[in-house]
PDB file of C-alpha atoms in Angstrom:
ATOM      1  CA  LYS A   1       0.157  -0.246  -0.039  1.00 61.00           C
ATOM      2  CA  GLY A   2       1.548   2.965  -1.175  1.00 63.00           C
ATOM      3  CA  ALA A   3       4.961   0.977  -1.662  1.00 64.00           C
ATOM      4  CA  ARG A   4       5.126   2.091  -5.949  1.00 64.00           C
ATOM      5  CA  LYS A   5       4.313   6.242  -4.788  1.00 70.00           C
ATOM      6  CA  ALA A   6       6.916   8.891  -5.965  1.00 67.00           C
ATOM      7  CA  LYS A   7       7.250   9.759  -2.443  1.00 71.00           C
ATOM      8  CA  SER A   8       7.851   5.755  -1.238  1.00 72.00           C
ATOM      9  CA  LYS A   9      10.706   5.384   1.742  1.00 75.00           C
ATOM     10  CA  PHE A  10      11.652   2.034  -0.616  1.00 75.00           C
ATOM     11  CA  GLY A  11      12.868   4.029  -3.774  1.00 71.00           C
ATOM     12  CA  SER A  12      13.152   1.725  -7.037  1.00 71.00           C
ATOM     13  CA  ALA A  13      12.920  -1.077  -4.891  1.00 76.00           C
ATOM     14  CA  LEU A  14      10.229  -2.577  -5.397  1.00 74.00           C
ATOM     15  CA  GLU A  15      11.234  -1.671  -9.193  1.00 79.00           C
ATOM     16  CA  THR A  16      10.866  -4.902 -11.904  1.00 84.00           C
ATOM     17  CA  PHE A  17      13.663  -7.214 -12.121  1.00 87.00           C
ATOM     18  CA  SER A  18      15.286  -5.775  -7.326  1.00 86.00           C
ATOM     19  CA  TYR A  19      16.294  -8.325  -5.416  1.00 89.00           C
ATOM     20  CA  VAL A  20      14.672  -7.842  -2.567  1.00 87.00           C
ATOM     21  CA  GLN A  21      14.314  -9.279   0.742  1.00 88.00           C
ATOM     22  CA  PHE A  22      10.925  -7.136   2.491  1.00 85.00           C
ATOM     23  CA  VAL A  23       8.720  -7.327   5.576  1.00 87.00           C
ATOM     24  CA  MET A  24       5.194  -7.531   4.303  1.00 82.00           C
ATOM     25  CA  TYR A  25       1.418  -6.890   6.495  1.00 85.00           C
ATOM     26  CA  LYS A  26      -1.784  -9.573   4.564  1.00 84.00           C
ATOM     27  CA  LYS A  27      -4.632  -8.425   4.901  1.00 82.00           C
ATOM     28  CA  GLU A  28      -6.720 -12.372   4.290  1.00 83.00           C
ATOM     29  CA  ASN A  29     -10.152 -10.435   2.652  1.00 84.00           C
ATOM     30  CA  ARG A  30      -8.048  -7.912   0.499  1.00 82.00           C
ATOM     31  CA  SER A  31      -5.271  -8.047  -2.207  1.00 78.00           C
ATOM     32  CA  LEU A  32      -3.310  -4.554  -1.603  1.00 79.00           C
ATOM     33  CA  HIS A  33      -0.818  -5.035   1.634  1.00 78.00           C
ATOM     34  CA  LEU A  34       0.847  -3.740   3.633  1.00 81.00           C
ATOM     35  CA  VAL A  35       5.416  -3.507   2.645  1.00 81.00           C
ATOM     36  CA  SER A  36       6.818  -1.736   6.152  1.00 82.00           C
ATOM     37  CA  GLN A  37      10.563  -2.483   4.961  1.00 84.00           C
ATOM     38  CA  CYS A  38      12.112  -3.767   1.944  1.00 83.00           C
ATOM     39  CA  ASP A  39      16.100  -4.083   1.470  1.00 86.00           C
ATOM     40  CA  LEU A  40      17.767  -4.227  -1.855  1.00 85.00           C
ATOM     41  CA  LEU A  41      20.240  -7.584  -2.655  1.00 88.00           C
ATOM     42  CA  LYS A  42      20.669  -6.683  -5.904  1.00 88.00           C
ATOM     43  CA  THR A  43      19.398  -4.373  -8.410  1.00 85.00           C
ATOM     44  CA  CYS A  44      19.888  -4.924 -12.171  1.00 84.00           C
ATOM     45  CA  LYS A  45      21.022  -2.317 -13.709  1.00 83.00           C
ATOM     46  CA  THR A  46      21.758  -3.116 -17.400  1.00 85.00           C
ATOM     47  CA  LEU A  47      18.613  -5.550 -17.960  1.00 88.00           C
ATOM     48  CA  THR A  48      17.472  -1.477 -17.786  1.00 85.00           C
ATOM     49  CA  THR A  49      19.423   0.210 -20.242  1.00 88.00           C
ATOM     50  CA  ASN A  50      20.056  -2.379 -22.758  1.00 91.00           C
ATOM     51  CA  LEU A  51      16.932  -2.268 -25.153  1.00 92.00           C
ATOM     52  CA  ASP A  52      17.058  -6.118 -25.750  1.00 93.00           C
ATOM     53  CA  LYS A  53      18.264  -6.965 -22.321  1.00 93.00           C
ATOM     54  CA  LEU A  54      15.336  -5.468 -21.258  1.00 93.00           C
ATOM     55  CA  ALA A  55      12.866  -7.437 -23.795  1.00 94.00           C
ATOM     56  CA  ILE A  56      14.121 -11.248 -22.701  1.00 94.00           C
ATOM     57  CA  GLY A  57      13.639  -9.373 -19.010  1.00 94.00           C
ATOM     58  CA  LEU A  58      10.452  -9.117 -19.979  1.00 94.00           C
ATOM     59  CA  LYS A  59       9.952 -12.130 -21.512  1.00 95.00           C
ATOM     60  CA  VAL A  60      11.308 -13.944 -18.300  1.00 95.00           C
ATOM     61  CA  VAL A  61       9.053 -12.090 -16.143  1.00 94.00           C
ATOM     62  CA  GLU A  62       5.783 -12.526 -18.096  1.00 95.00           C
ATOM     63  CA  LEU A  63       6.465 -16.492 -18.926  1.00 95.00           C
ATOM     64  CA  VAL A  64       6.612 -16.680 -14.610  1.00 94.00           C
ATOM     65  CA  ASP A  65       4.163 -14.289 -13.959  1.00 92.00           C
ATOM     66  CA  LYS A  66       2.244 -16.919 -16.290  1.00 93.00           C
ATOM     67  CA  ILE A  67       3.084 -21.140 -15.555  1.00 91.00           C
ATOM     68  CA  SER A  68       3.075 -20.235 -11.068  1.00 90.00           C
ATOM     69  CA  HIS A  69       0.294 -18.792  -8.893  1.00 86.00           C
ATOM     70  CA  ASP A  70       0.481 -16.319  -5.920  1.00 81.00           C
ATOM     71  CA  GLU A  71       1.870 -17.109  -3.216  1.00 79.00           C
ATOM     72  CA  GLU A  72       3.806 -20.702  -4.873  1.00 85.00           C
ATOM     73  CA  ARG A  73       7.029 -20.732  -3.322  1.00 89.00           C
ATOM     74  CA  ASN A  74       8.814 -22.132  -5.960  1.00 91.00           C
ATOM     75  CA  THR A  75      12.675 -22.280  -5.185  1.00 93.00           C
ATOM     76  CA  LYS A  76      14.453 -24.159  -8.256  1.00 94.00           C
ATOM     77  CA  MET A  77      12.449 -21.299 -10.404  1.00 95.00           C
ATOM     78  CA  PHE A  78      13.761 -19.079  -8.079  1.00 94.00           C
ATOM     79  CA  LYS A  79      17.479 -19.606  -8.465  1.00 95.00           C
ATOM     80  CA  LEU A  80      17.042 -20.488 -12.217  1.00 96.00           C
ATOM     81  CA  ILE A  81      15.537 -17.172 -12.540  1.00 95.00           C
ATOM     82  CA  LEU A  82      17.961 -15.393 -10.381  1.00 94.00           C
ATOM     83  CA  GLU A  83      20.752 -17.990 -12.768  1.00 95.00           C
ATOM     84  CA  VAL A  84      18.809 -16.317 -15.607  1.00 95.00           C
ATOM     85  CA  PHE A  85      18.899 -12.333 -14.564  1.00 95.00           C
ATOM     86  CA  ASP A  86      22.440 -13.229 -13.609  1.00 94.00           C
ATOM     87  CA  ALA A  87      23.107 -14.071 -17.055  1.00 94.00           C
ATOM     88  CA  LEU A  88      22.205 -11.660 -19.381  1.00 94.00           C
ATOM     89  CA  GLU A  89      23.941  -9.332 -16.735  1.00 93.00           C
ATOM     90  CA  LYS A  90      27.108 -10.490 -18.348  1.00 91.00           C
ATOM     91  CA  GLN A  91      26.318 -11.428 -21.627  1.00 89.00           C
ATOM     92  CA  THR A  92      26.352  -9.096 -24.410  1.00 86.00           C
ATOM     93  CA  GLU A  93      25.824 -11.221 -27.183  1.00 87.00           C
ATOM     94  CA  ASN A  94      24.014 -14.384 -28.547  1.00 87.00           C
ATOM     95  CA  LEU A  95      20.570 -12.953 -25.542  1.00 91.00           C
ATOM     96  CA  GLN A  96      17.815 -15.191 -27.515  1.00 91.00           C
ATOM     97  CA  ASN A  97      19.917 -17.743 -26.760  1.00 90.00           C
ATOM     98  CA  ILE A  98      19.915 -17.330 -22.581  1.00 92.00           C
ATOM     99  CA  PHE A  99      16.593 -17.730 -23.059  1.00 93.00           C
ATOM    100  CA  CYS A 100      15.461 -20.591 -25.059  1.00 88.00           C
ATOM    101  CA  ASN A 101      18.190 -22.264 -21.988  1.00 89.00           C
ATOM    102  CA  PHE A 102      16.348 -20.665 -19.310  1.00 93.00           C
ATOM    103  CA  GLU A 103      12.644 -21.971 -21.482  1.00 91.00           C
ATOM    104  CA  VAL A 104      14.418 -25.877 -21.616  1.00 85.00           C
ATOM    105  CA  LYS A 105      15.217 -25.416 -17.960  1.00 90.00           C
ATOM    106  CA  LEU A 106      11.880 -24.188 -17.117  1.00 93.00           C
ATOM    107  CA  ILE A 107       9.763 -26.991 -18.781  1.00 88.00           C
ATOM    108  CA  GLU A 108      12.643 -29.652 -17.127  1.00 86.00           C
ATOM    109  CA  LEU A 109      10.997 -27.587 -13.488  1.00 90.00           C
ATOM    110  CA  LEU A 110       7.439 -28.280 -14.850  1.00 89.00           C
ATOM    111  CA  GLY A 111       8.252 -32.499 -15.569  1.00 84.00           C
ATOM    112  CA  TYR A 112       8.134 -32.181 -18.655  1.00 79.00           C
ATOM    113  CA  GLN A 113      12.253 -32.755 -19.706  1.00 73.00           C
ATOM    114  CA  LEU A 114      12.644 -32.605 -23.374  1.00 74.00           C
ATOM    115  CA  SER A 115      14.672 -35.363 -24.812  1.00 76.00           C
ATOM    116  CA  PHE A 116      16.434 -34.470 -28.207  1.00 82.00           C
ATOM    117  CA  ASP A 117      19.316 -37.889 -28.782  1.00 84.00           C
ATOM    118  CA  ARG A 118      16.338 -40.948 -28.449  1.00 83.00           C
ATOM    119  CA  CYS A 119      13.549 -40.813 -31.195  1.00 84.00           C
ATOM    120  CA  GLY A 120      10.043 -40.125 -28.836  1.00 83.00           C
ATOM    121  CA  ILE A 121       9.108 -43.821 -30.857  1.00 84.00           C
ATOM    122  CA  CYS A 122      11.222 -46.381 -30.437  1.00 86.00           C
ATOM    123  CA  LYS A 123      13.873 -44.912 -27.677  1.00 85.00           C
ATOM    124  CA  LYS A 124      17.044 -46.100 -30.243  1.00 84.00           C
ATOM    125  CA  ASN A 125      19.581 -43.668 -30.516  1.00 84.00           C
ATOM    126  CA  ILE A 126      19.055 -40.877 -33.423  1.00 80.00           C
ATOM    127  CA  PHE A 127      22.218 -40.040 -33.423  1.00 77.00           C
ATOM    128  CA  GLU A 128      23.500 -43.314 -34.352  1.00 76.00           C
ATOM    129  CA  LEU A 129      20.739 -44.086 -37.154  1.00 62.00           C
ATOM    130  CA  ASP A 130      20.648 -40.742 -38.865  1.00 51.00           C
ATOM    131  CA  ASN A 131      23.797 -39.915 -39.475  1.00 54.00           C
ATOM    132  CA  SER A 132      23.788 -39.313 -43.435  1.00 54.00           C
ATOM    133  CA  SER A 133      20.348 -37.726 -43.568  1.00 60.00           C
ATOM    134  CA  LEU A 134      20.558 -33.691 -43.159  1.00 65.00           C
ATOM    135  CA  THR A 135      17.546 -33.731 -41.275  1.00 70.00           C
ATOM    136  CA  ILE A 136      15.449 -34.988 -38.553  1.00 80.00           C
ATOM    137  CA  VAL A 137      11.328 -34.516 -37.717  1.00 85.00           C
ATOM    138  CA  PHE A 138      11.543 -33.275 -34.964  1.00 85.00           C
ATOM    139  CA  ASP A 139       7.411 -34.084 -32.926  1.00 84.00           C
ATOM    140  CA  SER A 140       6.644 -32.240 -30.804  1.00 77.00           C
ATOM    141  CA  SER A 141       3.990 -34.231 -29.394  1.00 78.00           C
ATOM    142  CA  LYS A 142       6.635 -36.289 -28.432  1.00 78.00           C
ATOM    143  CA  GLY A 143       8.686 -34.064 -27.235  1.00 78.00           C
ATOM    144  CA  SER A 144      11.124 -35.373 -29.272  1.00 83.00           C
ATOM    145  CA  PRO A 145      12.801 -36.700 -32.659  1.00 87.00           C
ATOM    146  CA  ILE A 146      11.874 -39.419 -34.356  1.00 85.00           C
ATOM    147  CA  CYS A 147      13.619 -41.331 -36.153  1.00 80.00           C
ATOM    148  CA  SER A 148      13.814 -42.174 -40.102  1.00 77.00           C
ATOM    149  CA  ASN A 149      12.232 -45.712 -39.103  1.00 80.00           C
ATOM    150  CA  CYS A 150       9.208 -44.667 -37.374  1.00 83.00           C
ATOM    151  CA  ARG A 151       8.348 -41.234 -39.264  1.00 82.00           C
ATOM    152  CA  ASN A 152       5.114 -41.473 -40.633  1.00 84.00           C
ATOM    153  CA  SER A 153       4.308 -42.095 -36.844  1.00 84.00           C
ATOM    154  CA  ALA A 154       4.498 -38.919 -36.417  1.00 82.00           C
ATOM    155  CA  ILE A 155       1.501 -36.766 -34.908  1.00 84.00           C
ATOM    156  CA  TYR A 156       3.395 -32.845 -35.656  1.00 83.00           C
ATOM    157  CA  PRO A 157       6.721 -33.581 -37.037  1.00 84.00           C
ATOM    158  CA  VAL A 158       8.802 -29.943 -37.196  1.00 85.00           C
ATOM    159  CA  ASN A 159      12.380 -30.839 -39.685  1.00 85.00           C
ATOM    160  CA  LEU A 160      15.395 -30.072 -37.125  1.00 81.00           C
ATOM    161  CA  SER A 161      19.245 -30.328 -38.917  1.00 79.00           C
ATOM    162  CA  VAL A 162      20.490 -32.170 -37.396  1.00 77.00           C
ATOM    163  CA  GLN A 163      23.452 -29.799 -36.006  1.00 80.00           C
ATOM    164  CA  ASN A 164      20.170 -27.840 -34.377  1.00 80.00           C
ATOM    165  CA  CYS A 165      19.734 -31.560 -32.593  1.00 80.00           C
ATOM    166  CA  LYS A 166      23.111 -31.822 -30.789  1.00 81.00           C
ATOM    167  CA  ILE A 167      22.606 -28.176 -29.702  1.00 81.00           C
ATOM    168  CA  LEU A 168      19.081 -28.786 -28.700  1.00 79.00           C
ATOM    169  CA  ASP A 169      20.381 -32.075 -27.126  1.00 79.00           C
ATOM    170  CA  LYS A 170      23.061 -30.137 -25.687  1.00 78.00           C
ATOM    171  CA  PHE A 171      20.437 -27.753 -23.381  1.00 70.00           C
TER     172      PHE A 171
END
């Protein structure tokens, strides 16, 4: 209540991309709560001064907002977010790779493990089977590539180069 006003005693501590520790008094029947103390632990200054970093950071915040529930504790997701913001602070190029890596790790945290090294149907190693082929079919319904023997069984096929599949497997 009043924490984000211009004359607030908390200043810019409650801005997006600020890592803070605060004391909040919650009232059960209200959606507006009282913040009595706020300590700024870390701020990500380059995320707000670089447009590309800001865009990636906001995509992370928006995605987490859409998939998480209010007041749900998820320490692993919180640590992942801190890692992403630290990486964005340090990195100067290939920022989209940070976001892709975040998405893959987030999917894994949510219990949906993507596999890029095994066929989603017969479970054989995709790289051993398809070394001669330049493309691999990825089936999003299975969350994995499909070997050439099982290709006709793919429900939502997307062509993926062998090189890209190997890169995604390293993620």
